[in-house]
Coordinates of C-alpha atoms in Angstrom, one line a residue:
Chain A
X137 CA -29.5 81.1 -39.0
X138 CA -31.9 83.8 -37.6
X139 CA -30.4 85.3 -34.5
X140 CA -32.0 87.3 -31.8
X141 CA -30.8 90.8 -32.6
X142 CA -30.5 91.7 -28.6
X143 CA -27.8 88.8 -28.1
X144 CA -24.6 88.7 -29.7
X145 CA -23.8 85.5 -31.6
X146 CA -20.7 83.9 -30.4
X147 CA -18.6 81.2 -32.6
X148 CA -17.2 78.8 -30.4
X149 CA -14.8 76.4 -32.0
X150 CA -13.3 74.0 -29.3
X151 CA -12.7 70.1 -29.4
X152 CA -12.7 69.2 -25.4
X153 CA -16.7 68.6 -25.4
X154 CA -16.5 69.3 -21.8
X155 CA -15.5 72.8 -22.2
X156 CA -17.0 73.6 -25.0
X157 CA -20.5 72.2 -23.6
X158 CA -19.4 74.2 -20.2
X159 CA -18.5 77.6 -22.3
X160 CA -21.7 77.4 -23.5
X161 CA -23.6 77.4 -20.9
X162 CA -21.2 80.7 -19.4
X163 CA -21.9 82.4 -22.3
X164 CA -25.5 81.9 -22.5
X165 CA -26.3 83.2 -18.7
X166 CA -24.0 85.8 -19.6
X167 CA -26.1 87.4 -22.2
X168 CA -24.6 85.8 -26.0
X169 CA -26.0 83.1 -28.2
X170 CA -23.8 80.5 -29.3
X171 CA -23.0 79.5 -33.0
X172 CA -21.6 75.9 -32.0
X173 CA -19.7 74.7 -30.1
X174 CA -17.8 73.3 -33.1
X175 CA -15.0 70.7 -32.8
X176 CA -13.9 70.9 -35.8
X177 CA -12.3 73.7 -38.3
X178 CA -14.2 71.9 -41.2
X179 CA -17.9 72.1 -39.2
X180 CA -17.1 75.9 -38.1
X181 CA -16.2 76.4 -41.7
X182 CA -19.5 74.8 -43.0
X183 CA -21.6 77.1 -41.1
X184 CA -19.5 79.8 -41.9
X185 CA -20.9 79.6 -45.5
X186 CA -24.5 81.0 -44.0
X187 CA -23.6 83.4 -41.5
X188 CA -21.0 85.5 -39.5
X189 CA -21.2 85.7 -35.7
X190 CA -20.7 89.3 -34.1
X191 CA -17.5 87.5 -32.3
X192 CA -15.3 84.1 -31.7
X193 CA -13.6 82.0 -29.3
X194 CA -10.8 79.4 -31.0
X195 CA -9.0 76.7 -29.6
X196 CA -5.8 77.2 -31.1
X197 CA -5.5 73.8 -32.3
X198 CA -8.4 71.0 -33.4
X199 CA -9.3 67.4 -34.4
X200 CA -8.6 68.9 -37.6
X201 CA -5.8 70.8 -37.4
X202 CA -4.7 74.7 -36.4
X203 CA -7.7 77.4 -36.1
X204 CA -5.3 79.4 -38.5
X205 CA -7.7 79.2 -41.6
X206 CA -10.8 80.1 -39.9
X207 CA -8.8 82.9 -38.1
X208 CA -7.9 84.5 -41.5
X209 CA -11.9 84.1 -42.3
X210 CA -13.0 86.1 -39.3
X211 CA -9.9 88.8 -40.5
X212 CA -11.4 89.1 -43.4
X213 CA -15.1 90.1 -42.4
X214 CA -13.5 91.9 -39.5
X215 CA -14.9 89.4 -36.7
X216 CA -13.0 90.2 -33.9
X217 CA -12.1 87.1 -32.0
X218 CA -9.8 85.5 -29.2
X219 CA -7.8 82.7 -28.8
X220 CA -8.4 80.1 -26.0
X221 CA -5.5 77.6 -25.8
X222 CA -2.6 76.5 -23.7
X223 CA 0.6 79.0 -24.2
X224 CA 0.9 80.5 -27.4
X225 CA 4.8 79.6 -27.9
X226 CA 3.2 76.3 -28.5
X227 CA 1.5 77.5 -31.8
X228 CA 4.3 78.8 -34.2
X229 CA 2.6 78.5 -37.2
X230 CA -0.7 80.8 -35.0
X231 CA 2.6 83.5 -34.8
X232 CA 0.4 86.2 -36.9
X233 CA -2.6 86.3 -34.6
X234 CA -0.1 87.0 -31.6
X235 CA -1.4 90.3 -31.3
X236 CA -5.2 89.2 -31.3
X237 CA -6.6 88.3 -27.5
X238 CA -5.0 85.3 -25.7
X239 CA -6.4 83.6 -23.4
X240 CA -4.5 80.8 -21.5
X241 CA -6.5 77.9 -20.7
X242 CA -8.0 76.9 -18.2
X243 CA -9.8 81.0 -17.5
X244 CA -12.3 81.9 -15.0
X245 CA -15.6 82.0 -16.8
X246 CA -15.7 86.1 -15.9
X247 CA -12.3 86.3 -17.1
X248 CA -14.0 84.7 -21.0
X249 CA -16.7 86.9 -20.6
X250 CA -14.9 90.0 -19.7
X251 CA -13.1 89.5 -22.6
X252 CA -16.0 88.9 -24.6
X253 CA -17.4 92.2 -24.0
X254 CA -14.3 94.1 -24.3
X255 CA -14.3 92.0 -28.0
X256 CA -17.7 93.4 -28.8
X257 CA -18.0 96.8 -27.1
X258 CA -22.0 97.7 -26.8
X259 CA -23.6 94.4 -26.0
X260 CA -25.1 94.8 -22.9
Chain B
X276 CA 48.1 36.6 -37.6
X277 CA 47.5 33.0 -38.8
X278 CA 49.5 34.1 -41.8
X279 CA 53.1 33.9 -40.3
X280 CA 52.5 30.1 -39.8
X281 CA 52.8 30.3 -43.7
X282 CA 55.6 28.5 -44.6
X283 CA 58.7 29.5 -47.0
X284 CA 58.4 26.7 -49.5
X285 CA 54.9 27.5 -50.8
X286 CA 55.6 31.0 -51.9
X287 CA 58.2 29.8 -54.3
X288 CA 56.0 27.0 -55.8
X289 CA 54.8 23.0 -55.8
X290 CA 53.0 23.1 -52.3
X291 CA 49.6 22.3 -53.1
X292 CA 47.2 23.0 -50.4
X293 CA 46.6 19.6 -48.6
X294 CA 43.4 17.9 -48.3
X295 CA 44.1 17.7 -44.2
X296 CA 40.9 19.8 -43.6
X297 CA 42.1 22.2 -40.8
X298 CA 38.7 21.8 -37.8
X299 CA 37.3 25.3 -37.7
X300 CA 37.4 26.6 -34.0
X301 CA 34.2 28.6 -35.4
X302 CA 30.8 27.5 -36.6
X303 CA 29.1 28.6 -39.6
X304 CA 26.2 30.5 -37.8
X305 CA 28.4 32.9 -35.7
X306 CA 31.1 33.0 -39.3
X307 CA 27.9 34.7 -41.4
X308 CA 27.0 36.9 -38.4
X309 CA 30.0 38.3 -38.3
X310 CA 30.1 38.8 -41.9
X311 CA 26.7 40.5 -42.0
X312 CA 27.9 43.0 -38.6
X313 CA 30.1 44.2 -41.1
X314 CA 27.0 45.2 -43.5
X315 CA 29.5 45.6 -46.3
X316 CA 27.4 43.3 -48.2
X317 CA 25.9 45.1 -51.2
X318 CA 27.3 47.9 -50.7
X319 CA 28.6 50.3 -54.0
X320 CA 32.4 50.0 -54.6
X321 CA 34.3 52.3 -52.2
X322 CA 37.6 53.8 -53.5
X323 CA 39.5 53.0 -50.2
X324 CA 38.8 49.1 -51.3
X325 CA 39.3 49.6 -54.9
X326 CA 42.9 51.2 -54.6
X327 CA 44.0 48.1 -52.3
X328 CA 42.7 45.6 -55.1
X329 CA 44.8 47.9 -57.5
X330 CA 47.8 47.6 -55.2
X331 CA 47.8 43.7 -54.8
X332 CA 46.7 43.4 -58.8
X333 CA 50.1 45.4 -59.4
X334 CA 52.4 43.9 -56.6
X335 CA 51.6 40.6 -57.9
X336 CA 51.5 41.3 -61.3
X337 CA 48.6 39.5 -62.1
X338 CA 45.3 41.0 -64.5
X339 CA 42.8 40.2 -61.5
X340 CA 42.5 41.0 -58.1
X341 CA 39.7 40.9 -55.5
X342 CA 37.6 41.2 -52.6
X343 CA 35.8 38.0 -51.9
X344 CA 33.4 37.9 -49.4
X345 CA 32.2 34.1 -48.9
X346 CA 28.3 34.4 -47.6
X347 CA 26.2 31.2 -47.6
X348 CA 25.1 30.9 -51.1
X349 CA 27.4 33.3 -52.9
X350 CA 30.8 34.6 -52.7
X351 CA 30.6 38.7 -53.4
X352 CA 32.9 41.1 -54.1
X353 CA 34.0 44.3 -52.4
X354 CA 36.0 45.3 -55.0
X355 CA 37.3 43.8 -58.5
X356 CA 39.6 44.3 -61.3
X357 CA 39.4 42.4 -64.4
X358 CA 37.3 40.2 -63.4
X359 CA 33.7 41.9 -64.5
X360 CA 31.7 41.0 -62.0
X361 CA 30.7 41.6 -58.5
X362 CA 29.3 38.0 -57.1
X363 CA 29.4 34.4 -58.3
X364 CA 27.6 31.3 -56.8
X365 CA 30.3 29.5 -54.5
X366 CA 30.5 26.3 -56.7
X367 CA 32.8 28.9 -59.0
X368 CA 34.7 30.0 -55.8
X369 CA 38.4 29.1 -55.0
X370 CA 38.4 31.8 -52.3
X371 CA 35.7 29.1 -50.1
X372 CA 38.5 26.7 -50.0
X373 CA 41.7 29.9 -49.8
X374 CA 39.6 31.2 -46.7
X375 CA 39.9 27.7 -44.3
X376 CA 43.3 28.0 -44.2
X377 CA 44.9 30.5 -42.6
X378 CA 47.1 33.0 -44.0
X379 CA 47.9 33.0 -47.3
X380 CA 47.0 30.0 -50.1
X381 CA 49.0 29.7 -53.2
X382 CA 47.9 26.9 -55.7
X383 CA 50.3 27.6 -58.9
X384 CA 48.1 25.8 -61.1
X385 CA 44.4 25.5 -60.7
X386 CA 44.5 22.3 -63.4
X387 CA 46.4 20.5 -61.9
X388 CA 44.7 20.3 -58.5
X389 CA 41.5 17.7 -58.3
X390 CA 39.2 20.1 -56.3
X391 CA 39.6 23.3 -58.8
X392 CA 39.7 21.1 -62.6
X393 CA 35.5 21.3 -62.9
X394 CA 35.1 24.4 -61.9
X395 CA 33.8 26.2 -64.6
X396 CA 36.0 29.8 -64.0
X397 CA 39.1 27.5 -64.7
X398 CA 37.5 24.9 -67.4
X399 CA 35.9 27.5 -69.3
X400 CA 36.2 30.8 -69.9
X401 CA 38.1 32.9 -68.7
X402 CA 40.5 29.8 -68.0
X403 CA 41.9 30.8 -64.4
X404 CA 45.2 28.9 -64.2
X405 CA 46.3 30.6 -60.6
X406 CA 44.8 31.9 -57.4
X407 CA 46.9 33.8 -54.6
X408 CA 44.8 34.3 -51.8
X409 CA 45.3 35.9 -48.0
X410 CA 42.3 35.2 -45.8
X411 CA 40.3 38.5 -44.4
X412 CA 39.5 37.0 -40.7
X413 CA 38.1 39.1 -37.9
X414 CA 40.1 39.8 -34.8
X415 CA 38.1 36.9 -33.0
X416 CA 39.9 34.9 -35.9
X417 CA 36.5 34.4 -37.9
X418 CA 37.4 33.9 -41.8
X419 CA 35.1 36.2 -44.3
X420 CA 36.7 35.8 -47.5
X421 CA 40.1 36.6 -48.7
X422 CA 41.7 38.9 -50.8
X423 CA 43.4 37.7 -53.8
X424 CA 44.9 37.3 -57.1
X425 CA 44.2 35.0 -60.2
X426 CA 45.9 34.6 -63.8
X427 CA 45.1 32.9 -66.6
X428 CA 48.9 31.3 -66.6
X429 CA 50.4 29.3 -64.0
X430 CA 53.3 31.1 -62.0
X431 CA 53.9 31.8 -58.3
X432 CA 54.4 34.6 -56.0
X433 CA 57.9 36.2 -54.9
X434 CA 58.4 36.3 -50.9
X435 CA 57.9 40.0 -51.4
X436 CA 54.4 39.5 -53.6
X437 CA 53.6 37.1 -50.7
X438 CA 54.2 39.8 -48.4
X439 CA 52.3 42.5 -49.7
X440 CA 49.1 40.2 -50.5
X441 CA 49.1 39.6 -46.4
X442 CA 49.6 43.0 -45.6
X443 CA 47.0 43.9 -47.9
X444 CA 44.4 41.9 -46.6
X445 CA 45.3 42.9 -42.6
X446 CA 44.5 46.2 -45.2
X447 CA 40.6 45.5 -45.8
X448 CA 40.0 43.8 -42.6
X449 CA 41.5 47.5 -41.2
X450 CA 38.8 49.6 -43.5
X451 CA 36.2 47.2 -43.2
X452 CA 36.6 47.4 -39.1
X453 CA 36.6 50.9 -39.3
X454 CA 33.6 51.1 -41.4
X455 CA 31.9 48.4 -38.9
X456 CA 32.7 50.6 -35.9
X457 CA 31.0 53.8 -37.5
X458 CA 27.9 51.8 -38.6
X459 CA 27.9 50.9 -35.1
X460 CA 28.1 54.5 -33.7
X461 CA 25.7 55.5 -36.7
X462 CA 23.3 52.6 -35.0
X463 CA 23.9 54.3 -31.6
X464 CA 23.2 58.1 -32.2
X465 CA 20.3 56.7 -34.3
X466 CA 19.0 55.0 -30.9
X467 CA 19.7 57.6 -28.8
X468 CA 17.7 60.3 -31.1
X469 CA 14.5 57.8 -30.7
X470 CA 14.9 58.0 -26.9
X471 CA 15.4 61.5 -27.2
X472 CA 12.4 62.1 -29.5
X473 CA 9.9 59.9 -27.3
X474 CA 11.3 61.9 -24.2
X475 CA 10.0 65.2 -26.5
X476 CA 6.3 63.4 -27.2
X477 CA 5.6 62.6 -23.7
X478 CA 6.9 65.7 -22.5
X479 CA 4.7 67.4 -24.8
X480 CA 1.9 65.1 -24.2
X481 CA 1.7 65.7 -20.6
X482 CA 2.3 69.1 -21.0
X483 CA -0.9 69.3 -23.5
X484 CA -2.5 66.7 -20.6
X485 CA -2.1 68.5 -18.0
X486 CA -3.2 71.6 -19.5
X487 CA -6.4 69.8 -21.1
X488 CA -7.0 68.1 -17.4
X489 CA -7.1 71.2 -15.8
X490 CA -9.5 72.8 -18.2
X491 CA -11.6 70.1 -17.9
X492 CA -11.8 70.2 -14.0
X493 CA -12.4 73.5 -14.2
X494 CA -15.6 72.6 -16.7
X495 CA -16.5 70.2 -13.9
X496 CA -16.7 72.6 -11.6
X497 CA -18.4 74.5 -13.0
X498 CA -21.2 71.8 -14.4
X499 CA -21.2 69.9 -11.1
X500 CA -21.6 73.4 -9.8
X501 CA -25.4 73.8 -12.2
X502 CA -26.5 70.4 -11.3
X503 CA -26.0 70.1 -7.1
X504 CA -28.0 71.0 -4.8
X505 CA -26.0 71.9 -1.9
X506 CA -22.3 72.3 -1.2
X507 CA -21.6 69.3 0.1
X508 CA -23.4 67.5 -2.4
X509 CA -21.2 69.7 -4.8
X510 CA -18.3 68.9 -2.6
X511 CA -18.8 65.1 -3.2
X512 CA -19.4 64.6 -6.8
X513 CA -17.0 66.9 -7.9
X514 CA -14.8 64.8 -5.7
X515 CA -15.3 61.7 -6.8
X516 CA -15.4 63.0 -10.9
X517 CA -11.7 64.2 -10.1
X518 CA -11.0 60.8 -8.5
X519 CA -12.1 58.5 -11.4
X520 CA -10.3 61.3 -13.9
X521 CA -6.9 60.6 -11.8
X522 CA -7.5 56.4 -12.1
X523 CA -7.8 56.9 -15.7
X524 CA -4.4 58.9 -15.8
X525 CA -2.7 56.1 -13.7
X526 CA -3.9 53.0 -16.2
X527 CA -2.8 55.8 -19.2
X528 CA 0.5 56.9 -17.4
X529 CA 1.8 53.2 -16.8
X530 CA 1.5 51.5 -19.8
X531 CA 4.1 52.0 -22.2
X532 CA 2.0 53.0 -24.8
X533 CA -0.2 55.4 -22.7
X534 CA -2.9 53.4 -23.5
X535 CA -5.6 52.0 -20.7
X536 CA -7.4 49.0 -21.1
X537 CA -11.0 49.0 -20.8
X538 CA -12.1 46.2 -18.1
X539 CA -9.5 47.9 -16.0
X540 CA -11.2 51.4 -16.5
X541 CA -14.3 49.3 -16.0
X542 CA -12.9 47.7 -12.7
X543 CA -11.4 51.5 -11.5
X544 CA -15.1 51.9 -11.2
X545 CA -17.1 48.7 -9.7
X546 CA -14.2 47.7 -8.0
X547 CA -15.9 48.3 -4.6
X548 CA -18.8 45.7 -5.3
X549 CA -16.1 42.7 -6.2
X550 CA -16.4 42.2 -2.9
X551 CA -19.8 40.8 -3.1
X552 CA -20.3 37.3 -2.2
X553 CA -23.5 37.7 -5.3
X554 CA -21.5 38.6 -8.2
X555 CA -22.4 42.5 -8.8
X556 CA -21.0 43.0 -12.0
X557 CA -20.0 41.1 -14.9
X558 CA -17.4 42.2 -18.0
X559 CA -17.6 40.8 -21.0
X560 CA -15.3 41.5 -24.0
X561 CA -12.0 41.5 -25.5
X562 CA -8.6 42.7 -24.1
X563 CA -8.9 46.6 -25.6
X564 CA -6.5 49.0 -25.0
X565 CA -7.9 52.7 -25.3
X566 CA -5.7 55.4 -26.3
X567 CA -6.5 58.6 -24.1
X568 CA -8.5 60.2 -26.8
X569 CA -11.0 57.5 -26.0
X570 CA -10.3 56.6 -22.2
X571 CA -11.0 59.8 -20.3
X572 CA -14.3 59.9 -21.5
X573 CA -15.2 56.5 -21.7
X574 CA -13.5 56.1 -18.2
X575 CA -15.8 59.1 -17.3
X576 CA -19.0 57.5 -18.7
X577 CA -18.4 54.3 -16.5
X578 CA -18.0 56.8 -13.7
X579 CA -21.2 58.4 -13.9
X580 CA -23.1 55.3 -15.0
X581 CA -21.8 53.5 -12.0
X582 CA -22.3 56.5 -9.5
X583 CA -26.1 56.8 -11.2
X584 CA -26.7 53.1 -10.1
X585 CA -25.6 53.4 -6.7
X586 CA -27.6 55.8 -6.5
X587 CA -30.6 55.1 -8.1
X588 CA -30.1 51.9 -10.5
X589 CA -29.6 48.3 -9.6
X590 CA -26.5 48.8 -7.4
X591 CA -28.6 50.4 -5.0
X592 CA -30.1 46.8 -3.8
X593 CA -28.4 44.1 -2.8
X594 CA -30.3 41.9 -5.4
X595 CA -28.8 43.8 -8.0
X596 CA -26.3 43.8 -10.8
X597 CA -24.9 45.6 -13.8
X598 CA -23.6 43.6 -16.9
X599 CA -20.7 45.4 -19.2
X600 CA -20.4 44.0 -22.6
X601 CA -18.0 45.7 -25.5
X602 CA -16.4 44.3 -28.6
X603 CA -14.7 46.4 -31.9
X604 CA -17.1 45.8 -34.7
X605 CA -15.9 46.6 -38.2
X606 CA -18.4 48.4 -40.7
X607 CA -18.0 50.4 -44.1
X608 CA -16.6 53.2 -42.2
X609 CA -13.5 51.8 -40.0
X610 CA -13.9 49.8 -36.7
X611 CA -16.2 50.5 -34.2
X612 CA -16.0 50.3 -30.1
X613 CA -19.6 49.0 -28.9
X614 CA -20.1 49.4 -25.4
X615 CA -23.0 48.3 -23.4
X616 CA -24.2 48.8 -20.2
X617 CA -27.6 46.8 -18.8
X618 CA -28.7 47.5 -15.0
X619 CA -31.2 44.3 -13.5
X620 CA -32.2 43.4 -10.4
X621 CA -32.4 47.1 -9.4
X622 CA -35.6 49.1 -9.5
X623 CA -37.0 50.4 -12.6
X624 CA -35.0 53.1 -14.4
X625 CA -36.5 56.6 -14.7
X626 CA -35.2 59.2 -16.7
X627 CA -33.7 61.7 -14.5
X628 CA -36.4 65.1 -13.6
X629 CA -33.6 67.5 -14.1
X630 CA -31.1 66.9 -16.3
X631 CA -27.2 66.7 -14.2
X632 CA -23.7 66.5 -15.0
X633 CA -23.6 62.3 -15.3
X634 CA -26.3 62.2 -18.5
X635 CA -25.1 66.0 -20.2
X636 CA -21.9 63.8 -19.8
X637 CA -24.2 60.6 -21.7
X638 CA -26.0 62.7 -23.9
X639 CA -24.0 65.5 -25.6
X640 CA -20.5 65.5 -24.2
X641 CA -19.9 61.8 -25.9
X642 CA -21.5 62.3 -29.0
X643 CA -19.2 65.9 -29.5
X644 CA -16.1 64.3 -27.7
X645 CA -15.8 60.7 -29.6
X646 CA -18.1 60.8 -32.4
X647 CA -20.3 58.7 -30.7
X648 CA -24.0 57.3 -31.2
X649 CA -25.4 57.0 -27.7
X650 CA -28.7 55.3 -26.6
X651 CA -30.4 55.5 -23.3
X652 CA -33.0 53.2 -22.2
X653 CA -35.1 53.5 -19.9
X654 CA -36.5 49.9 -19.2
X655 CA -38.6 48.8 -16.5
X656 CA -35.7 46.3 -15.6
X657 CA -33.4 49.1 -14.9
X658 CA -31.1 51.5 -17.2
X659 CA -29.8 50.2 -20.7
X660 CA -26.7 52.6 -21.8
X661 CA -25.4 51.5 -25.2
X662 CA -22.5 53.7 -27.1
X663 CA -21.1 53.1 -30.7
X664 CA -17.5 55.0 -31.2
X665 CA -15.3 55.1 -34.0
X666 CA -12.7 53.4 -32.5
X667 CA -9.2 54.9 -32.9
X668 CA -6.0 52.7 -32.5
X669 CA -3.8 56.3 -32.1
X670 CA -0.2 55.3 -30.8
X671 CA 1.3 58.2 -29.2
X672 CA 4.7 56.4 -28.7
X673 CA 6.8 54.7 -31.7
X674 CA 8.0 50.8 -30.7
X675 CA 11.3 50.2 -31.0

């Protein structure tokens, strides 16, 4: 899992392929590598075992189930991340990570980014 | 009630019941449905029936009382004292014969009446020498059983016993109407709380579809976006991707089970070449309903392969044609959707210089999206597209 120490490594954990496949390719002209995309908690968790990204963007809920387990993962080695899902009253059991960064889907790909940096101050 | 017909000089004594067999008005079909309407059958003793056995058992002065209910093969009781058990087969039953006549049936000595003597309650133990029994009949006059009294010596009933025993039964058909009408209500709010819960699981489907759809247009913008050339070209695809998306919706959001079958996602797409007085296409497989965990991006698969043969494959001569073949294969690991698609006729397929939108779609977004095993061909005969998906029977609605 070597990574290019000029690019931050972004987890991306999202089931829709087509926006997953489509953040990807954002983030990569915007400057990051991506760890991913994962569409499941259970792969995100397997690679999880190797390395830790410098941030992450979860779909609230998977094929698998809620993010929730991974979130507390990336709490404990302090990897900031933000949430990309539909409204967040929709995720009751997500009701801790309220205060993280929500974004409502669907986002412009600047608005992502934006946040992506703001996530991970000193990238560029 | 049939009872008042009950005439004065069998309450005091000899009036056997006659062998005149009264001609139900009633069959034995609708008799047992209304029985089992009442689903009483089976039921633990209640306390509401067990105090109006005690009451006739006392009025009457006899040791046993009860609540026969007379189903095809059995006779079963409601309620019961001394008598020790709660059902008997109906060649032991005196209440089968009580219940065709209306009101109340006396017969003051079981022995002494030809259709009783071999039955084994009054041959053997415990030696049943009378039976007083009112008939429990619906108010559509449909005869369930009867409520009634038995002692092991012969005697009769006062006018007032007589009485009582009547009233008594009008009694349980009372608590067992009541307890018919709340099943019934119970049977209703349960209904209604299924409507009400599918109401909640679309609602919240299409909310979480709408949401999803959205997203993914806005991913198509932005990949059509990469892979065109100029804005009208842009303009078009993007277009016609949004298009096929909203025929997909349509098959998904008029079928009961928001499921779509595949030869009509198929037909969504090559519907414009049926036409044809050379046959263009061809679709071969079962009926197969796709849930819309498989449909959108199946359905969006058969867009781009269709769009990428008009364009370059073997819709883009008149000679040509595209065969669709699928079937649900089962393996070690579950059932499988194999879906084929084989251009001929056409020119020979080259894979694309640059790769677009319609084989990102082929290549990675089906593989990540449906767990599927995809395989490209390009043959000299034209394009060969095969996919192998687990194939996931998800029902979003429960039947009722």
């Amino acid at each position: 899992m070597d990574q290019p120490s000029s690019k931050p490594l972004v987890l991306v954990l999202e089931d829709e392929a087509i926006i997953a496949l489509n953040l990807q390719d954002e983030l990569q002209d915007s400057g990051y590598t991506v760890a991913g995309p994962f569409t499941t908690c259970g792969a995100a968790f397997q690679w999880l075992e190797t390395a830790t990204p410098d941030l992450a963007i979860l779909d609230a809920t998977l094929k698998d189930g809620p993010c929730r387990e991974i979130a507390l993962e990336l709490s404990r080695r302090e990897v900031p991340f933000l949430i990309y899902s539909g409204h967040r009253d929709d995720h009751p059991n997500l009701a801790e990570f309220h205060h993280n960064v929500w974004i409502e889907k669907p986002a412009a790909p600047n608005v992502l980014v934006r946040a992506c940096r703001q996530l991970h101050v000193g990238c560029d | 009630m049939g009872s008042k017909s009950f005439s004065h000089e069998c309450v005091n004594g000899n009036c056997f019941v006659s062998n005149d067999i009264l001609l139900p008005h009633w069959d034995e079909t609708d008799r047992l449905a209304a029985l089992r309407s009442y689903r009483i059958l089976d039921t633990p003793a209640e306390p509401e029936f067990d105090d109006l056995v005690q009451l006739a058992a006392r009025a009457c002065r006899t040791p046993i009382a009860l609540i026969s209910l007379v189903e095809d093969r059995r006779q079963w009781f409601k309620a019961e004292i001394g008598f020790g058990v709660r059902e008997t087969t109906l060649d032991r039953s005196i209440c089968l014969s009580a219940m065709l006549q209306p009101g109340l049936t006396v017969i003051p000595s079981l022995t002494d009446d030809s259709r009783f003597t071999a039955n084994p309650l009054v041959r053997d133990e415990p030696h049943l020498r009378f039976y007083a029994g009112a008939v429990l009949e619906t108010p559509e006059g449909l005869p369930l059983g009867a409520l009634c009294v038995l002692d092991t010596v012969p005697r009769g009933l006062t006018d007032d016993q007589a009485f009582t025993l009547q009233t008594l039964a009008r009694q349980v058909m009372s608590q067992m109407e009541l307890r018919r009408a709340i099943a019934e209500r119970d049977e209703v709010l349960a209904a209604s709380r299924r409507i009400e819960e599918r109401q909640t699981l679309l609602v919240r489907e299409l909310h979480h579809r709408v949401k999803n759809t959205l997203a993914t247009v806005q991913a198509l913008v932005g990949a059509t976006g990469r892979s065109s050339g100029s804005f009208e070209e842009f303009y078009t695809s993007f277009s016609n991707r949004i298009s096929s998306l909203a025929k997909t919706h349509n098959l998904l959001t008029e079928d009961y089970w928001q499921a779509a079958p595949l030869r009509d996602l198929a037909l969504n797409e090559l519907k414009p070449f049926a036409e044809s007085r050379k046959p263009r296409f061809m679709l071969i497989g079962p009926q197969i309903e796709l849930s819309a965990d498989l449909a959108v991006p199946i359905g969006m698969a058969l867009h781009e392969l269709t769009t990428n043969a008009v364009r370059h494959g073997a819709l883009s001569v008149p000679d040509g044609y595209v065969e669709v073949r699928w079937d649900i294969v089962t393996d070690d690991s579950g059932r499988r959707l194999q879906l084929e698609w084989t251009e001929r006729g056409g020119p020979p397929a080259r894979p694309p210089s640059q790769e677009g939108f319609g084989s990102t779609l082929l290549r990675r977004v089906l593989p990540m999206q449906i767990n599927a095993d995809v395989l490209t061909e390009f043959d000299a005969e034209g394009l060969k597209f095969r996919l192998v998906a687990p194939f996931v029977d998800r029902r979003l609605v429960p039947a009722y």
